[in-house]
XYZ file of C-alpha atoms in Angstrom:
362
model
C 104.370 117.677 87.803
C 102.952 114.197 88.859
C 100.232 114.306 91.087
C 99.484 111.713 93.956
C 96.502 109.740 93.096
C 96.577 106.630 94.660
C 94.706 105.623 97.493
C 95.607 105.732 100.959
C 95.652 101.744 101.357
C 97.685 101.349 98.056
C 100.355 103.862 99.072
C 100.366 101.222 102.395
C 100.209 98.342 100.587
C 103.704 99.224 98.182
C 105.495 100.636 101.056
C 104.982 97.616 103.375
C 105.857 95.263 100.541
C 108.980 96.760 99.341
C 112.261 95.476 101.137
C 114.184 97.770 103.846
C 115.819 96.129 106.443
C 117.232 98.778 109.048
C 120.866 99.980 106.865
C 119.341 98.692 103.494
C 116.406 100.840 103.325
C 117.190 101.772 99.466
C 114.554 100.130 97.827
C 111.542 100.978 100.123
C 113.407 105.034 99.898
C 113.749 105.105 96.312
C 109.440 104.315 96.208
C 109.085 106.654 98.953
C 110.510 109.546 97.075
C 108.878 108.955 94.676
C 105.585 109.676 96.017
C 107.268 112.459 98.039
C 108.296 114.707 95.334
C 104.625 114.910 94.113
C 103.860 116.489 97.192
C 106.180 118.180 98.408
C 107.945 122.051 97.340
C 111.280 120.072 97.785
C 113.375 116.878 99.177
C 115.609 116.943 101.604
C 118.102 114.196 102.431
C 120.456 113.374 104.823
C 123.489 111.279 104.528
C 122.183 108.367 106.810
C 118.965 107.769 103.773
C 116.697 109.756 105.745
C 114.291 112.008 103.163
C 111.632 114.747 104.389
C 109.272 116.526 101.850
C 109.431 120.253 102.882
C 106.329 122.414 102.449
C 106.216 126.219 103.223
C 103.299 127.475 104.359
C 104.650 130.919 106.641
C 108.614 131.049 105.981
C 109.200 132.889 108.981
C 107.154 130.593 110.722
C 108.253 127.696 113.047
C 110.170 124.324 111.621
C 108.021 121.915 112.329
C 109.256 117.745 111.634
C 106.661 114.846 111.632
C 108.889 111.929 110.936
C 108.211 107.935 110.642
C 111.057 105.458 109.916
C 111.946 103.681 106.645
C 113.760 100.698 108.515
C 112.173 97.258 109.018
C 113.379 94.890 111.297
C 115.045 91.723 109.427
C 118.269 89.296 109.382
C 121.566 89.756 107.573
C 123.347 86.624 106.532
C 126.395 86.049 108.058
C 127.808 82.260 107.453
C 126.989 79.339 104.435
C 128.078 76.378 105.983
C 128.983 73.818 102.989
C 125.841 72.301 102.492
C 124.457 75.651 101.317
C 122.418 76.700 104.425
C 122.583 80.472 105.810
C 123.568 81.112 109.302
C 122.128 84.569 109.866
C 122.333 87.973 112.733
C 119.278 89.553 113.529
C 118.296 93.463 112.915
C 116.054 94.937 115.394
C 114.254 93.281 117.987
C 113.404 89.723 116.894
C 111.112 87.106 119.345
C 112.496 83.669 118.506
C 109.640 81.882 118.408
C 107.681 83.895 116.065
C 110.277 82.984 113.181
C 110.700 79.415 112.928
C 108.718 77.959 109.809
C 108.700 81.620 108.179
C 109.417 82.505 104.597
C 111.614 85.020 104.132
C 113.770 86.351 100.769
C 117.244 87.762 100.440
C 118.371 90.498 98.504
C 121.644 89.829 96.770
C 123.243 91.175 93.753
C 121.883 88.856 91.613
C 118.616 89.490 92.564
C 115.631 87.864 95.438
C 116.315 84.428 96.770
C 113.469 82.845 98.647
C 113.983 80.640 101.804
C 112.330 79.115 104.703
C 113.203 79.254 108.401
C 114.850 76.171 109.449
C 116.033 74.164 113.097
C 116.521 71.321 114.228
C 113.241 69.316 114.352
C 110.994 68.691 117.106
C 111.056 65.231 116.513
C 114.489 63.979 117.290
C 114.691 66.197 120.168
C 114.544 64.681 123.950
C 110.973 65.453 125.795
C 112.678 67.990 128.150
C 114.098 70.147 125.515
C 110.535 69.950 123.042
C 108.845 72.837 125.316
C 112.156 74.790 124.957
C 112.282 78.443 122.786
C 114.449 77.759 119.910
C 117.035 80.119 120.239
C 117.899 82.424 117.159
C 121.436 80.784 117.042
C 120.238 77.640 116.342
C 117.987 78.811 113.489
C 119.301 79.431 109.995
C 117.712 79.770 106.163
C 117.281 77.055 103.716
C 117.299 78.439 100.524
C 116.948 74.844 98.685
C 120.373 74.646 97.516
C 123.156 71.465 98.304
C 126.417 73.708 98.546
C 127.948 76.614 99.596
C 129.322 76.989 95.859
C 125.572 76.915 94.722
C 124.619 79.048 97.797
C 127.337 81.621 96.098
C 126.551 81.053 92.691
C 122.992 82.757 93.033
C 124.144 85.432 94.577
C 123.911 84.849 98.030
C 126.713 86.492 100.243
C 127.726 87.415 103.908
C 126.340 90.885 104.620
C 123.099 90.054 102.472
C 119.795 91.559 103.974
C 117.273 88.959 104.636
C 113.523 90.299 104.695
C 110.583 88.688 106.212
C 108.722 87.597 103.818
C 104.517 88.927 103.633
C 102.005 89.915 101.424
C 99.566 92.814 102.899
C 96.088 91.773 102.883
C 92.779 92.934 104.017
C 90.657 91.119 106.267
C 87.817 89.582 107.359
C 86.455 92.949 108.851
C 87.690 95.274 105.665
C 89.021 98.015 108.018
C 91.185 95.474 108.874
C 94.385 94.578 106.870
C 97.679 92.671 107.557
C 101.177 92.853 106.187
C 104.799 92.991 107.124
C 106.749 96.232 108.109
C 103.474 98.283 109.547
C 106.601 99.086 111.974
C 106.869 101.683 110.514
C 105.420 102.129 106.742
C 102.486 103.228 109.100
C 104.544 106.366 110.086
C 106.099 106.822 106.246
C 102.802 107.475 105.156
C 101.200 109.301 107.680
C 103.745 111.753 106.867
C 103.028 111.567 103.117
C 99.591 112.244 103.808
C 99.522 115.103 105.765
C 101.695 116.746 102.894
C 99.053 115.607 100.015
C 95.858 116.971 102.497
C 98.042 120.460 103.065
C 99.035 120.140 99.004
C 97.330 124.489 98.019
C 96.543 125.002 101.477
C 97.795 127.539 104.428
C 99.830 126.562 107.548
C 101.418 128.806 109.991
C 104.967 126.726 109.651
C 107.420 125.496 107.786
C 106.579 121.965 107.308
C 109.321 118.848 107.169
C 107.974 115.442 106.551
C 109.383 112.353 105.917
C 111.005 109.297 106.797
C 114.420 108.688 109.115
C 116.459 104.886 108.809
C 117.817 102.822 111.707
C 115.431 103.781 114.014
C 115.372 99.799 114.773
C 118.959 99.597 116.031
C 119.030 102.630 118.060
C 116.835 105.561 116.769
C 120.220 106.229 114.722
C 118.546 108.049 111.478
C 116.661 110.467 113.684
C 119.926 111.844 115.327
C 121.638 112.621 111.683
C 118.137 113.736 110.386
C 117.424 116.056 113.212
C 120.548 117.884 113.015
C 119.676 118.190 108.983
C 116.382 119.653 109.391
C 116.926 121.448 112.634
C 113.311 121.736 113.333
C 111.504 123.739 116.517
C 109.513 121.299 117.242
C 108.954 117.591 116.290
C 106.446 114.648 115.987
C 107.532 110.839 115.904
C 105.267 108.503 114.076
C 105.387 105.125 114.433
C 103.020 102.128 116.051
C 101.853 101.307 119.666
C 101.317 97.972 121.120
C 97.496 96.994 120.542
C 95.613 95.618 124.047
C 92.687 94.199 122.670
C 94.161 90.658 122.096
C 92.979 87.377 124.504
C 95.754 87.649 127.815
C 96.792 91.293 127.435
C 96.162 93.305 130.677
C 95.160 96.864 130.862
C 98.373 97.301 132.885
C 100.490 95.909 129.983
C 98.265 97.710 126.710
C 95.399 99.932 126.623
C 94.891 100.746 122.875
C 92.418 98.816 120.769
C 92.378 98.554 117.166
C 89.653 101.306 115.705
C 89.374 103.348 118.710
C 91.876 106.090 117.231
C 95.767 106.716 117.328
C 97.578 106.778 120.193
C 99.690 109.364 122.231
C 102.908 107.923 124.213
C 102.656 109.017 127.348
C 106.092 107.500 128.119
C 108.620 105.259 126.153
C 111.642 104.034 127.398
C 113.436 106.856 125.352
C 110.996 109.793 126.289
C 108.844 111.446 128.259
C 107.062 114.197 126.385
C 107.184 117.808 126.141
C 104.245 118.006 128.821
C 102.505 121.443 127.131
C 102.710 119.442 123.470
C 101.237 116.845 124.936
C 98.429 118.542 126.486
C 98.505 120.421 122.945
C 97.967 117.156 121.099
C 95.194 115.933 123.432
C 93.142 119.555 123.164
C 93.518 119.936 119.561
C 91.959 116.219 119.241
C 89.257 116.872 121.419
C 88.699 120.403 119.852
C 88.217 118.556 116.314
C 86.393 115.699 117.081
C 89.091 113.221 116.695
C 89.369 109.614 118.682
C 92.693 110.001 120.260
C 93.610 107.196 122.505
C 97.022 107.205 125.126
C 99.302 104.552 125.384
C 102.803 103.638 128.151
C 105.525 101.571 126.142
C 107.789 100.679 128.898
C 109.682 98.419 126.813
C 110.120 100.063 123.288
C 111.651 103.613 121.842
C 110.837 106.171 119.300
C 112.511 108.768 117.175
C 110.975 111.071 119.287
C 113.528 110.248 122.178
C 116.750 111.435 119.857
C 114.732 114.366 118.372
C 113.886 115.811 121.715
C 117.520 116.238 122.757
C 119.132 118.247 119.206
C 120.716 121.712 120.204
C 119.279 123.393 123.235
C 116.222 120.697 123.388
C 112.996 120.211 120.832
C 109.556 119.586 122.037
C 108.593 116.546 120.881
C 106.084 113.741 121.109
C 105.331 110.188 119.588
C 101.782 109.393 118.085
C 101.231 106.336 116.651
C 98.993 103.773 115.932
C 97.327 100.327 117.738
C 98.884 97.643 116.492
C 99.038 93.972 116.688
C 101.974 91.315 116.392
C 104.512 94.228 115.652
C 108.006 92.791 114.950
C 107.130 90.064 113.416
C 106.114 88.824 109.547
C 102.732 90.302 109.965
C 101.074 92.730 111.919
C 97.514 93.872 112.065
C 95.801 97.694 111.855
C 92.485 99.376 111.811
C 92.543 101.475 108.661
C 89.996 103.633 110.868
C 93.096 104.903 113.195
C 95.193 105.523 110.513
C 92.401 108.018 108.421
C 92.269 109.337 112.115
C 95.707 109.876 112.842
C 96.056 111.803 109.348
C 93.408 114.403 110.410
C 94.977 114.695 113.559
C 98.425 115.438 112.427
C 96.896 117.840 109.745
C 95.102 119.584 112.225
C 98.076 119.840 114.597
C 100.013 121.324 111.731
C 97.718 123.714 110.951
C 98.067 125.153 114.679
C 101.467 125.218 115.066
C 102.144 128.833 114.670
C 104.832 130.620 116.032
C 103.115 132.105 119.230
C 102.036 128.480 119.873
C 105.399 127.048 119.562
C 107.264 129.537 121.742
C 104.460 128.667 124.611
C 105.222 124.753 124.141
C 108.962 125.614 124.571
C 108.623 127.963 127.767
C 108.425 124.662 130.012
């Protein structure tokens, strides 16, 4: 059996930098598993692409599911006009004007195509419409081509996924790094390595791990993968909106990048189980662990869709601070992400089934 050696940051590093636009999250899946199997007693899939690593540990003990999402948000192309350049739709929630200028590649049967962002420029524009967001319609992809026949001949097709394009970095500060898809590779591997720390060890539960799709379009992957694993309980992991940027209010973000992970308090698809949640913040101040909270007024998790399966699961969302989400490249402490590990392994390990039933009796 293969045995996980790499190190956290490198496991980051391929999954952010493989291509998986929310619907075409094969690539980025078939890496995952990889990784998966070597820690895991078996795979499970579901028929959406969603893949957990299950891991006994008591097997008449609770089902417990810590889940991130594969998905990253992207473009699909939709129209060539004849001079060769891409009209495109978005996938997931896109701010115009963080795209214009941007590289970005396609994936077609023929293999990558890179292009650039394109509009109409600034220059021949009137004064009162310079100041003006570029809207997304008005944007498409030049791929440096001169026809729609050459457009086709490379491969390039309606329905293609278009990726942002990114290479992850570190930074200045070397807890810091930078890189496409953090939303939600972040989550992917949390789950990955709370399997390799429990790899020979004890926990009260039966452990399901993994990754969901199309959580950017509607949280649609956790609903199939939740009635697949049809756990007792359940953990979202994904990112938070970081508040230590210039102009963010307290009242908008309170996370900072290196102060810990964060627990939603609230997201626009869920408010949490309150006795997990209290559960979550004990067990991190039992162990020593920064844990920081966070209200996403504005955003969902996987946690909302998991939390209503069957009769109802107790769920929550923990995540982790990040800046310039949903866009080509976000920023993360590698701090909170050792942090949020230890956390989730911890939680794990105290999820037996006297705890669980007290988290379900509301």
């Amino acid at each position: 059996m293969q045995v996980l050696t790499k190190s956290r940051v490198d496991i980051i590093k391929e999954l952010c930098e493989a291509y998986g636009v929310s619907g075409h999250e094969a690539e980025v899946r078939k890496l995952y598993e990889s990784h998966l199997t070597t820690v895991s007693d078996e795979l499970l899939h579901d028929n959406f692409g969603g893949v957990v690593g299950k891991k006994t540990g008591d097997e008449n003990g609770p089902r417990v599911l810590l889940a991130g999402h594969l998905d990253e948000i992207g473009m699909m192309v939709t129209y060539i006009t004849d001079e060769g350049f891409i009209f495109f739709q978005t996938i997931g929630g896109w701010w115009s004007q963080v795209m214009l200028a941007q590289r970005v590649v396609i994936q077609t049967r023929k293999g990558i195509i890179t292009g650039i962002i394109g509009s109409k420029p600034p220059h021949v524009l009137p004064a009162d419409e310079r100041d003006k967001v570029v809207k997304t319609k008005s944007m498409f992809i030049d791929i440096g081509v001169t026809s729609k026949a050459e457009a086709e001949s490379v491969g390039v097709r309606p329905g293609d996924p278009i990726i942002p394009w990114s290479p992850f970095i570190q930074m200045a500060n070397p807890k810091f790094y930078m890189g496409k898809a953090l939303d939600n590779r972040l989550g992917c591997a949390t789950a990955l390595e709370v399997l390799r720390g429990l790899k020979g060890a004890q926990h009260p539960n039966i452990l399901f791990a993994g990754a969901t799709t199309q959580e950017e379009v509607g949280l649609r992957g956790a609903q199939t993968m939740v009635q697949h694993v049809q756990p007792d309980i359940a953990i979202a992991l994904d990112v938070g909106i970081a508040g230590d940027t210039p102009e963010m209010k307290k009242s908008e973000a309170l996370s900072k990048c290196g102060d810990g992970p964060i627990l939603l308090l609230y997201d626009s698809s869920m408010i949490p189980n309150p006795k997990f949640r209290d559960f979550v913040m004990d067990t991190a101040s039992d162990a020593g662990i920064p844990l920081q909270v966070e209200v996403v007024a504005g955003g969902g998790t996987d946690a909302g869709r998991f939390q209503t399966f069957g009769s109802g699961v107790p769920s929550v969302a923990i995540g982790y601070p990040t800046r310039y989400i949903h866009s080509h490249a976000a920023v993360y402490n590698q701090d909170d992400f050792d942090n949020g590990v230890t956390l989730l392994t911890e939680l794990v390990k105290r999820l037996d089934a006297a705890t669980v039933r007290d988290i379900q009796q509301h």
